[in-house]
Amino acid sequence: MNTYGVKAIYLFELARTWRTLMQSIASPVLSTSLYFIVFGSAIGSQIVSIDGISYGAFIIPGLVMLTILTESTSNASFGIYMPKFSGTIYEILSAPVSAFEIVAGYVGAAATKSILLGLIILLTARLFVDYSIAHPLLMLLFLVLTCVTFALLGFLIGLWANSFEQLQIIPMMVIAPLTFLGGTFYSISMLPEFWQKVTLLNPVVYLVSGFRWSFYGSADVHIGVSLAMITLFIAICSGLIAWVFHTGYKLKN
Amino acid sequence: MDSIIEVNNVSKTYKTGFQALQPIDLSIKRGEIFALLGPNGAGKTTLISIICGIVNASGGTITADGLDIQRHYRQARQRIGLVPQELAVNIFESVWNTVKFSRGLFGCAPDDAYLEQLLKNLSLWDKKDSTIMALSGGMKRRVLIAKALAHQPRILFLDEPTAGVDVELRRDMWAMIRRLRDEGVTIILTTHYIEEAEDMADRIGVINKGQLMLVEEKHRLMRDLGRKSLTVHLTQPLAVLPSPIDSETVELAADGLSLSYQYNTAATDTGVAELLQTLAQSGIDYSDVSTKQSSLEEIFVSLVEEKA
């Protein structure tokens, strides 16, 4: 194991966060605060409660998810796309690091940023809403697994993308809509029966639901199903990344 | 001298069907400076990229210091440093951080004293805290060299190291390359500047259209393939060449005041004595005789044109 190599990539990527502090941390925190003000206070004041939870508290897990899904994806995709774009990927490919170590460095850094961001958002939410976390360890586990999963997805997108436009297209056109439609701001039990079944095809539902369960002990989907789904997503993304490194697709000509 | 790199039957065909490298066998000797010459698109960078692990070969095997670059890629790559052709470097990083990153990436424990000396040797120490975007093109190229040497490799690939740099910096780099060779580093360089290969290389390989055309000791190559030109400066203008001088091998200048004769230095009978004897017998006086050895560039051009 080339621990120095993993550490070098990991620290290099984290250093990028500090260089772009406003973009990396301040901007998502600001936009999440605006969500709390608009949805939690303005609109939420018109909704009494969902499953016995105040609307403001209900949306906290969804809002954290909304941010960490997009941030994990964009951080990891940008992290590996930039060396491809600038040509510095030659150094990574010619170094004595395995595919696992490269992924550990990039995905680890992207996931770390998102985990920190999720925790910062939870602290920020405390300024607006009073909430409690019923299962803090499970909440942390879900936070970590979700960040890792979407950082893996982002890494795949970065490997696949040929342009900055392609880099943005999946986070903007796929992940953001799925998150909004995945029960971020509502319980899927509030939907008509047909749309409830359709919504279950949305993978984000299982993430939001599981994360919400760790807060309030109740959710749209059983916690076991949520954990199984997130494990499946990790397996799919890891398998695809392993295939890319094995074949050299878009990486080694 | 034992070999440090062995390339056996290595080929590369892209998915488009373009064959960038025909099956190549090449042996690089430990401690030498090997220059790989070839026109644009000849396959120089492809070959280097395959050895360094950046491009997958379509076939063949490569060992670096006796280690298969696929099966023992960690140990093999730790021995190799690469300075790419393009100025590919993260422009937002500082010189110090980027060199430190390279050392870590190649699995080496931090060694600030070594990196300090390295930057001093490359005249980059006073720029260590500068971001790379603030450096000149020549400085950026030095940063790339510093990155390639950060993990103390035993084999260094330099892909067009002096492309686009000024004469002074080029001379500095040549001196640095010689110093590295003296320290035991094997250097493999590709270059467009044949003067560079002529000045520095111990051996030369010529590659064209993905085919390694020859590999030879530089001096032997210049002796065997090099031609010499003899110029005889006459005291009186000459209208026609006297018999039996062959007008196909001897050329009379337009003003009739000089004769030039091309000959192979490796030949047992160069024909120089006979030419001078014939001139004397014909009563043609000459004031001076000069010779000029053909350059590596002329050899290279004739080789590439011959096989084209």
Coordinates of C-alpha atoms in Angstrom, one line a residue:
Chain A
M1 CA 0.0 0.0 0.0
N2 CA 1.4 3.4 -1.1
T3 CA 0.1 5.4 1.9
Y4 CA 2.3 8.4 1.1
G5 CA 0.7 8.4 -2.4
V6 CA -2.9 8.3 -1.0
K7 CA -2.0 11.0 1.5
A8 CA -0.5 13.2 -1.2
I9 CA -3.6 13.0 -3.3
Y10 CA -6.0 13.4 -0.3
L11 CA -4.2 16.4 1.1
F12 CA -3.8 18.0 -2.4
E13 CA -7.5 17.7 -2.9
L14 CA -8.4 19.0 0.5
A15 CA -6.0 22.0 0.0
R16 CA -8.2 22.9 -3.0
T17 CA -11.1 23.3 -0.7
W18 CA -9.2 25.9 1.4
R19 CA -8.1 27.7 -1.7
T20 CA -11.8 27.9 -2.8
L21 CA -13.3 28.3 0.6
M22 CA -16.2 30.5 -0.5
Q23 CA -17.2 28.1 -3.3
S24 CA -16.6 24.9 -1.3
I25 CA -18.2 25.7 2.0
A26 CA -19.7 29.2 2.4
S27 CA -21.9 29.0 -0.8
P28 CA -23.7 25.7 0.1
V29 CA -24.2 26.9 3.7
L30 CA -25.7 30.1 2.5
S31 CA -28.1 28.4 0.0
T32 CA -29.2 25.8 2.7
S33 CA -29.9 28.7 5.1
L34 CA -32.1 30.2 2.4
Y35 CA -34.0 26.9 2.0
F36 CA -34.6 27.0 5.8
I37 CA -35.9 30.5 5.6
V38 CA -38.2 29.9 2.5
F39 CA -39.3 26.3 3.1
G40 CA -38.9 25.9 6.8
S41 CA -40.1 29.3 8.1
A42 CA -42.2 30.9 5.3
I43 CA -44.0 27.9 3.7
G44 CA -43.4 25.5 6.7
S45 CA -45.4 27.8 9.0
Q46 CA -48.5 26.9 7.0
I47 CA -47.9 23.1 7.5
V48 CA -48.5 21.9 11.0
S49 CA -46.5 18.7 11.1
I50 CA -45.6 15.5 9.1
D51 CA -45.7 12.2 11.1
G52 CA -45.7 14.3 14.3
I53 CA -42.6 16.2 13.3
S54 CA -42.6 19.9 12.7
Y55 CA -42.1 20.7 9.0
G56 CA -38.9 22.7 9.7
A57 CA -37.4 19.7 11.5
F58 CA -38.8 17.3 8.9
I59 CA -36.9 18.8 6.0
I60 CA -33.5 19.0 7.8
P61 CA -32.3 15.5 6.7
G62 CA -33.5 16.1 3.1
L63 CA -31.7 19.5 3.0
V64 CA -28.5 17.9 4.2
M65 CA -28.9 15.2 1.6
L66 CA -29.7 17.8 -1.1
T67 CA -26.4 19.5 -0.4
I68 CA -24.1 16.5 0.2
L69 CA -25.3 14.7 -2.9
T70 CA -24.5 17.5 -5.2
E71 CA -21.3 18.5 -3.4
S72 CA -19.9 15.0 -3.2
T73 CA -20.6 14.5 -6.9
S74 CA -19.2 17.8 -8.1
N75 CA -16.1 17.7 -5.8
A76 CA -15.1 14.3 -6.9
S77 CA -15.9 14.8 -10.6
F78 CA -14.0 18.1 -10.6
G79 CA -11.1 16.6 -8.7
I80 CA -10.3 13.9 -11.3
Y81 CA -11.5 15.9 -14.3
M82 CA -9.0 18.8 -13.8
P83 CA -5.9 16.6 -14.1
K84 CA -7.4 15.2 -17.2
F85 CA -8.1 18.7 -18.6
S86 CA -4.8 20.2 -17.6
G87 CA -2.7 17.1 -18.6
T88 CA -1.3 16.5 -15.1
I89 CA -3.0 13.1 -15.1
Y90 CA 0.2 11.8 -16.6
E91 CA 1.8 12.0 -13.1
I92 CA -1.0 10.0 -11.4
L93 CA -0.9 7.4 -14.1
S94 CA 2.8 7.0 -14.1
A95 CA 3.0 6.9 -10.2
P96 CA 3.3 3.6 -8.2
V97 CA -0.3 3.9 -7.0
S98 CA -3.0 1.3 -7.6
A99 CA -6.5 2.2 -8.9
F100 CA -7.8 1.6 -5.3
E101 CA -5.3 4.1 -3.9
I102 CA -6.1 6.7 -6.5
V103 CA -9.8 6.4 -5.8
A104 CA -9.2 6.4 -2.1
G105 CA -7.3 9.7 -2.4
Y106 CA -9.8 11.5 -4.6
V107 CA -13.0 10.0 -3.3
G108 CA -11.8 10.2 0.3
A109 CA -11.1 13.9 0.0
A110 CA -14.4 14.6 -1.8
A111 CA -16.3 12.6 0.8
T112 CA -14.5 14.3 3.7
K113 CA -15.4 17.7 2.4
S114 CA -19.1 16.7 2.0
I115 CA -19.2 15.1 5.5
L116 CA -17.8 18.3 7.0
L117 CA -20.3 20.3 4.9
G118 CA -23.2 18.1 6.1
L119 CA -22.2 18.6 9.7
I120 CA -21.8 22.4 9.2
I121 CA -25.4 22.4 7.7
L122 CA -26.7 20.5 10.7
L123 CA -25.1 23.1 13.0
T124 CA -26.5 25.9 10.8
A125 CA -30.0 24.3 10.9
R126 CA -29.9 24.5 14.7
L127 CA -30.0 28.3 14.3
F128 CA -33.4 28.0 12.6
V129 CA -35.1 24.9 14.0
D130 CA -35.0 22.8 17.1
Y131 CA -34.4 19.2 16.3
S132 CA -33.0 16.0 17.8
I133 CA -31.1 13.0 16.4
A134 CA -32.5 9.7 17.6
H135 CA -29.7 7.5 16.3
P136 CA -26.6 9.7 16.0
L137 CA -24.2 6.8 15.1
L138 CA -26.5 5.6 12.4
M139 CA -26.9 9.2 11.2
L140 CA -23.1 9.4 10.9
L141 CA -23.0 6.1 9.1
F142 CA -25.6 7.2 6.6
L143 CA -23.8 10.5 6.1
V144 CA -20.5 8.8 5.4
L145 CA -21.9 6.1 3.2
T146 CA -23.9 8.6 1.2
C147 CA -21.0 11.0 0.7
V148 CA -18.7 8.1 -0.4
T149 CA -21.4 6.7 -2.8
F150 CA -21.9 10.0 -4.5
A151 CA -18.2 10.8 -4.5
L152 CA -17.7 7.5 -6.3
L153 CA -20.4 8.5 -8.8
G154 CA -18.8 11.9 -9.2
F155 CA -15.4 10.3 -9.8
L156 CA -17.0 8.2 -12.5
I157 CA -18.5 11.3 -14.1
G158 CA -15.1 13.0 -14.0
L159 CA -13.5 10.1 -15.7
W160 CA -16.2 10.0 -18.4
A161 CA -16.6 13.7 -19.1
N162 CA -14.9 15.2 -22.1
S163 CA -15.9 18.8 -21.3
F164 CA -17.0 21.1 -18.4
E165 CA -20.5 20.9 -19.8
Q166 CA -20.6 17.1 -19.5
L167 CA -19.1 17.5 -16.0
Q168 CA -22.1 19.6 -14.9
I169 CA -24.9 17.8 -16.8
I170 CA -25.5 14.8 -14.5
P171 CA -25.4 16.8 -11.2
M172 CA -27.7 19.4 -12.7
M173 CA -30.0 17.4 -14.9
V174 CA -30.2 14.1 -13.0
I175 CA -29.1 14.3 -9.3
A176 CA -30.7 17.6 -8.4
P177 CA -34.2 16.7 -9.9
L178 CA -34.0 13.2 -8.3
T179 CA -33.2 14.8 -4.9
F180 CA -36.1 17.3 -5.1
L181 CA -38.4 14.4 -6.1
G182 CA -36.9 12.0 -3.5
G183 CA -38.8 13.2 -0.5
T184 CA -36.5 16.1 0.5
F185 CA -39.4 18.5 1.3
Y186 CA -42.3 16.0 1.7
S187 CA -43.1 12.5 2.8
I188 CA -43.9 10.2 -0.1
S189 CA -46.9 9.0 1.8
M190 CA -48.4 12.4 0.9
L191 CA -48.4 11.4 -2.8
P192 CA -51.2 9.5 -4.6
E193 CA -50.6 5.7 -4.5
F194 CA -49.5 5.6 -8.2
W195 CA -46.8 8.3 -7.7
Q196 CA -45.7 6.6 -4.5
K197 CA -44.8 3.5 -6.5
V198 CA -43.1 5.6 -9.2
T199 CA -41.1 7.5 -6.6
L200 CA -39.7 4.2 -5.3
L201 CA -37.8 3.9 -8.5
N202 CA -35.8 7.0 -7.4
P203 CA -32.7 5.8 -5.6
V204 CA -32.5 9.1 -3.6
V205 CA -35.7 8.2 -1.8
Y206 CA -33.9 5.4 0.0
L207 CA -31.1 7.8 1.1
V208 CA -33.3 10.6 2.3
S209 CA -35.6 8.1 4.0
G210 CA -32.8 6.2 5.8
F211 CA -31.2 9.4 6.9
R212 CA -34.5 10.8 8.2
W213 CA -35.1 7.6 10.1
S214 CA -31.8 8.1 11.9
F215 CA -33.1 11.5 13.1
Y216 CA -36.7 10.7 14.0
G217 CA -37.1 6.9 14.0
S218 CA -39.7 6.9 11.3
A219 CA -39.4 7.0 7.5
D220 CA -41.1 6.2 4.2
V221 CA -38.9 3.1 3.6
H222 CA -37.6 0.5 6.0
I223 CA -34.1 1.4 7.3
G224 CA -32.9 -2.1 6.3
V225 CA -34.0 -1.5 2.7
S226 CA -32.2 1.9 2.7
L227 CA -29.0 0.4 4.0
A228 CA -29.2 -2.4 1.4
M229 CA -29.8 0.1 -1.4
I230 CA -26.9 2.3 -0.5
T231 CA -24.6 -0.7 -0.3
L232 CA -25.8 -1.7 -3.8
F233 CA -25.0 1.8 -5.1
I234 CA -21.5 1.6 -3.7
A235 CA -21.0 -1.8 -5.3
I236 CA -22.2 -0.6 -8.7
C237 CA -20.1 2.6 -8.7
S238 CA -17.0 0.7 -7.4
G239 CA -17.5 -2.0 -10.1
L240 CA -17.7 0.6 -12.9
I241 CA -14.6 2.4 -11.6
A242 CA -12.7 -0.9 -11.4
W243 CA -13.7 -1.5 -15.0
V244 CA -12.5 1.9 -16.2
F245 CA -9.1 1.4 -14.6
H246 CA -8.9 -2.2 -15.9
T247 CA -9.6 -1.3 -19.5
G248 CA -8.1 2.2 -19.4
Y249 CA -11.4 3.6 -20.9
K250 CA -10.9 7.4 -21.4
L251 CA -7.9 7.2 -19.2
K252 CA -5.1 5.3 -20.9
N253 CA -6.1 5.7 -24.6
Chain B
M1 CA 27.2 -2.2 -19.4
D2 CA 24.0 -4.1 -18.4
S3 CA 20.6 -3.0 -19.6
I4 CA 18.2 -1.1 -17.4
I5 CA 15.2 -1.1 -19.7
E6 CA 14.2 -4.0 -22.0
V7 CA 11.4 -3.5 -24.5
N8 CA 10.3 -6.7 -26.1
N9 CA 8.0 -6.8 -29.1
V10 CA 6.0 -3.9 -27.9
S11 CA 3.3 -2.5 -30.2
K12 CA 0.4 -0.1 -30.1
T13 CA -2.6 0.0 -32.2
Y14 CA -5.4 2.5 -31.3
K15 CA -9.1 1.6 -31.5
T16 CA -9.3 3.6 -34.7
G17 CA -7.0 1.1 -36.3
F18 CA -4.0 3.5 -36.4
Q19 CA -0.8 1.6 -35.7
A20 CA 1.3 4.0 -33.6
L21 CA 4.0 1.5 -32.9
Q22 CA 5.0 -1.6 -34.9
P23 CA 6.5 -4.4 -32.7
I24 CA 9.6 -2.8 -31.2
D25 CA 12.6 -4.4 -29.4
L26 CA 14.9 -2.0 -27.6
S27 CA 17.5 -2.2 -24.8
I28 CA 18.6 0.8 -22.8
K29 CA 22.0 0.5 -21.1
R30 CA 22.4 1.4 -17.5
G31 CA 23.9 4.9 -17.0
E32 CA 23.8 6.0 -20.6
I33 CA 22.1 8.9 -22.3
F34 CA 19.9 7.5 -25.0
A35 CA 18.4 9.9 -27.6
L36 CA 15.3 8.8 -29.5
L37 CA 15.0 10.8 -32.7
G38 CA 12.1 10.9 -35.0
P39 CA 9.8 13.3 -36.9
N40 CA 6.4 14.4 -35.5
G41 CA 4.1 11.5 -35.0
A42 CA 6.9 8.9 -35.3
G43 CA 5.8 7.2 -32.1
K44 CA 8.4 8.6 -29.6
T45 CA 6.0 9.8 -27.1
T46 CA 3.8 6.7 -27.4
L47 CA 6.8 4.5 -26.6
I48 CA 7.7 6.6 -23.6
S49 CA 4.1 6.7 -22.4
I50 CA 3.9 2.9 -22.6
I51 CA 7.1 2.4 -20.6
C52 CA 5.9 4.9 -18.0
G53 CA 2.4 3.3 -17.7
I54 CA 0.4 6.2 -19.2
V55 CA -0.7 4.3 -22.3
N56 CA -1.6 0.6 -22.5
A57 CA 0.5 -1.4 -25.0
S58 CA -1.3 -3.6 -27.5
G59 CA 1.3 -6.3 -27.1
G60 CA 4.8 -7.1 -25.8
T61 CA 6.6 -6.8 -22.5
I62 CA 8.8 -4.2 -20.8
T63 CA 11.1 -4.5 -17.8
A64 CA 12.6 -1.6 -15.9
D65 CA 15.6 -2.6 -13.8
G66 CA 14.6 -6.2 -14.3
L67 CA 11.0 -5.6 -13.1
D68 CA 8.1 -6.3 -15.3
I69 CA 6.2 -2.9 -15.6
Q70 CA 2.8 -4.6 -15.4
R71 CA 3.3 -7.3 -12.7
H72 CA 5.7 -5.2 -10.5
Y73 CA 4.5 -1.8 -11.5
R74 CA 5.0 -0.3 -8.0
Q75 CA 8.7 -1.1 -7.8
A76 CA 9.3 -0.4 -11.5
R77 CA 7.6 3.0 -11.5
Q78 CA 9.5 4.1 -8.4
R79 CA 12.6 3.8 -10.5
I80 CA 11.3 6.0 -13.3
G81 CA 10.8 9.7 -13.6
L82 CA 9.1 11.4 -16.5
V83 CA 9.3 15.0 -17.8
P84 CA 6.5 15.3 -20.3
Q85 CA 6.5 17.2 -23.5
E86 CA 3.6 19.5 -22.5
L87 CA 3.9 22.0 -19.7
A88 CA 1.3 20.0 -17.7
V89 CA 1.5 21.4 -14.2
N90 CA -1.1 22.7 -11.7
I91 CA -0.7 26.4 -12.1
F92 CA -2.4 27.3 -8.8
E93 CA 0.0 25.3 -6.7
S94 CA 3.3 26.7 -5.2
V95 CA 6.6 25.2 -6.5
W96 CA 7.3 23.7 -3.1
N97 CA 3.9 22.1 -2.7
T98 CA 3.9 20.6 -6.2
V99 CA 7.3 19.0 -5.7
K100 CA 6.4 17.7 -2.3
F101 CA 3.2 16.2 -3.8
S102 CA 5.2 14.4 -6.5
R103 CA 7.6 12.9 -3.9
G104 CA 4.6 11.6 -1.8
L105 CA 2.8 10.3 -4.9
F106 CA 5.7 8.1 -5.7
G107 CA 5.7 6.6 -2.3
C108 CA 8.6 8.4 -0.7
A109 CA 8.8 9.7 2.8
P110 CA 9.1 13.5 3.2
D111 CA 12.7 14.7 2.8
D112 CA 12.7 18.5 2.8
A113 CA 16.6 18.6 2.7
Y114 CA 16.7 16.7 -0.6
L115 CA 13.9 18.8 -2.1
E116 CA 15.6 22.0 -1.1
Q117 CA 18.9 20.8 -2.7
L118 CA 16.9 19.8 -5.8
L119 CA 15.3 23.2 -6.2
K120 CA 18.6 24.9 -5.6
N121 CA 20.2 22.8 -8.3
L122 CA 17.5 23.9 -10.7
S123 CA 17.7 27.5 -9.7
L124 CA 14.2 27.3 -8.3
W125 CA 14.8 27.7 -4.6
D126 CA 14.0 31.5 -4.5
K127 CA 10.7 30.7 -6.3
K128 CA 9.6 27.9 -4.0
D129 CA 6.7 29.9 -2.6
S130 CA 5.6 31.3 -5.9
T131 CA 2.5 29.9 -7.6
I132 CA 3.4 28.2 -10.8
M133 CA 1.3 30.5 -12.9
A134 CA 3.6 33.3 -11.9
L135 CA 6.6 31.5 -13.5
S136 CA 8.1 31.9 -17.0
G137 CA 7.8 29.0 -19.5
G138 CA 11.4 28.0 -18.8
M139 CA 10.9 28.0 -15.1
K140 CA 7.8 25.9 -15.5
R141 CA 9.8 23.3 -17.4
R142 CA 12.3 23.3 -14.6
V143 CA 9.5 22.6 -12.2
L144 CA 8.5 19.6 -14.3
I145 CA 12.1 18.4 -14.1
A146 CA 12.0 18.9 -10.3
K147 CA 8.8 17.0 -10.0
A148 CA 10.2 14.1 -12.1
L149 CA 13.3 14.0 -9.8
A150 CA 11.5 14.5 -6.5
H151 CA 11.4 10.7 -5.8
Q152 CA 15.1 10.2 -6.8
P153 CA 14.5 7.9 -9.9
R154 CA 17.3 5.9 -11.5
I155 CA 15.8 6.3 -14.9
L156 CA 14.7 9.6 -16.3
F157 CA 12.6 10.1 -19.4
L158 CA 12.8 13.6 -21.0
D159 CA 10.2 14.1 -23.7
E160 CA 11.4 17.1 -25.8
P161 CA 12.9 18.7 -22.7
T162 CA 14.2 21.8 -24.4
A163 CA 11.3 22.5 -26.8
G164 CA 10.5 26.2 -26.7
V165 CA 13.2 27.2 -24.3
D166 CA 15.9 29.8 -25.0
V167 CA 19.5 28.9 -25.8
E168 CA 20.8 29.8 -22.4
L169 CA 18.3 27.6 -20.5
R170 CA 18.9 24.8 -23.0
R171 CA 22.6 24.9 -22.2
D172 CA 21.8 24.8 -18.5
M173 CA 19.5 21.8 -19.0
W174 CA 22.2 20.0 -21.0
A175 CA 24.6 20.6 -18.1
M176 CA 22.0 19.3 -15.6
I177 CA 21.4 16.2 -17.7
R178 CA 25.1 15.4 -17.9
R179 CA 25.3 15.9 -14.1
L180 CA 22.5 13.5 -13.6
R181 CA 24.2 10.9 -15.8
D182 CA 27.4 11.4 -13.8
E183 CA 25.3 10.6 -10.7
G184 CA 24.3 7.3 -12.3
V185 CA 20.9 8.2 -13.6
T186 CA 20.0 6.7 -17.0
I187 CA 18.6 9.3 -19.3
I188 CA 16.3 8.7 -22.2
L189 CA 15.4 11.8 -24.2
T190 CA 13.4 12.5 -27.3
T191 CA 14.3 15.6 -29.1
H192 CA 13.7 17.6 -32.3
Y193 CA 17.0 19.3 -31.8
I194 CA 19.5 16.9 -33.4
E195 CA 22.2 19.2 -32.1
E196 CA 21.1 18.1 -28.6
A197 CA 21.4 14.4 -29.4
E198 CA 24.7 15.0 -31.2
D199 CA 26.1 16.9 -28.2
M200 CA 24.9 14.7 -25.4
A201 CA 23.8 11.2 -26.4
D202 CA 25.9 8.0 -26.0
R203 CA 23.6 6.1 -28.3
I204 CA 20.9 7.1 -30.7
G205 CA 17.7 5.4 -31.8
V206 CA 15.8 6.6 -34.9
I207 CA 12.1 6.0 -35.0
N208 CA 9.8 6.7 -38.0
K209 CA 6.2 5.8 -38.6
G210 CA 6.1 3.6 -35.5
Q211 CA 9.2 1.6 -36.6
L212 CA 12.5 1.6 -34.8
M213 CA 14.8 2.0 -37.8
L214 CA 18.2 1.7 -36.0
V215 CA 19.9 1.9 -32.7
E216 CA 23.6 2.7 -32.7
E217 CA 26.4 4.2 -30.8
K218 CA 26.5 7.9 -31.7
H219 CA 30.1 7.9 -32.8
R220 CA 29.7 4.6 -34.8
L221 CA 26.6 5.9 -36.4
M222 CA 28.3 9.1 -37.5
R223 CA 31.3 7.1 -38.7
D224 CA 29.4 4.4 -40.6
L225 CA 26.6 6.5 -42.0
G226 CA 28.3 9.8 -42.0
R227 CA 29.8 11.2 -45.2
K228 CA 32.7 13.6 -45.6
S229 CA 32.9 16.3 -48.1
L230 CA 36.3 17.3 -49.6
T231 CA 36.6 20.7 -51.2
V232 CA 39.6 21.6 -53.4
H233 CA 40.1 25.3 -53.9
L234 CA 41.7 25.9 -57.3
T235 CA 44.1 28.7 -58.3
Q236 CA 42.7 29.1 -61.8
P237 CA 39.0 28.6 -62.9
L238 CA 38.3 25.3 -64.6
A239 CA 35.8 25.0 -67.5
V240 CA 35.4 21.2 -67.4
L241 CA 36.6 18.3 -65.3
P242 CA 39.7 16.6 -66.6
S243 CA 39.4 12.9 -67.6
P244 CA 39.2 10.4 -65.8
I245 CA 37.5 12.4 -63.0
D246 CA 33.9 11.2 -62.8
S247 CA 31.4 14.1 -62.9
E248 CA 28.9 12.0 -61.0
T249 CA 31.1 11.9 -57.9
V250 CA 33.0 15.2 -58.2
E251 CA 31.1 18.5 -58.6
L252 CA 32.7 21.6 -60.2
A253 CA 31.5 24.9 -58.7
A254 CA 29.7 27.3 -61.1
D255 CA 32.6 29.8 -60.9
G256 CA 35.0 26.9 -61.7
L257 CA 37.2 27.8 -58.7
S258 CA 36.4 24.7 -56.5
L259 CA 35.7 21.0 -56.7
S260 CA 33.7 19.1 -54.1
Y261 CA 33.8 15.4 -53.6
Q262 CA 31.7 13.3 -51.2
Y263 CA 33.1 10.1 -49.8
N264 CA 32.4 7.6 -47.1
T265 CA 34.9 7.7 -44.2
A266 CA 34.4 4.0 -43.4
A267 CA 35.4 2.9 -46.9
T268 CA 38.9 1.2 -47.3
D269 CA 39.5 3.3 -50.4
T270 CA 38.0 6.8 -50.1
G271 CA 39.2 7.9 -53.5
V272 CA 40.7 11.1 -52.1
A273 CA 44.3 10.2 -53.0
E274 CA 43.3 9.3 -56.6
L275 CA 41.5 12.6 -57.0
L276 CA 44.4 14.7 -55.8
Q277 CA 46.8 12.6 -57.9
T278 CA 44.7 13.1 -61.1
L279 CA 44.6 16.9 -60.5
A280 CA 48.4 17.0 -60.1
Q281 CA 48.9 14.9 -63.3
S282 CA 46.5 17.2 -65.2
G283 CA 48.5 20.2 -64.2
I284 CA 45.7 21.7 -62.1
D285 CA 47.0 23.7 -59.2
Y286 CA 45.1 24.1 -56.0
S287 CA 45.6 26.5 -53.1
D288 CA 43.8 24.8 -50.3
V289 CA 42.0 21.6 -49.4
S290 CA 39.3 21.3 -46.7
T291 CA 37.0 18.5 -45.4
K292 CA 33.7 18.6 -43.6
Q293 CA 32.0 15.8 -41.7
S294 CA 28.3 15.4 -42.2
S295 CA 26.2 16.2 -39.1
L296 CA 23.8 13.9 -37.3
E297 CA 21.0 15.9 -38.7
E298 CA 22.1 15.1 -42.3
I299 CA 22.4 11.4 -41.4
F300 CA 18.9 11.5 -39.7
V301 CA 17.3 13.2 -42.7
S302 CA 18.8 10.8 -45.2
L303 CA 17.7 7.8 -43.0
V304 CA 14.1 9.0 -42.7
E305 CA 13.9 10.0 -46.4
E306 CA 15.5 6.7 -47.5
K307 CA 12.9 4.6 -45.6
A308 CA 10.0 6.9 -46.3

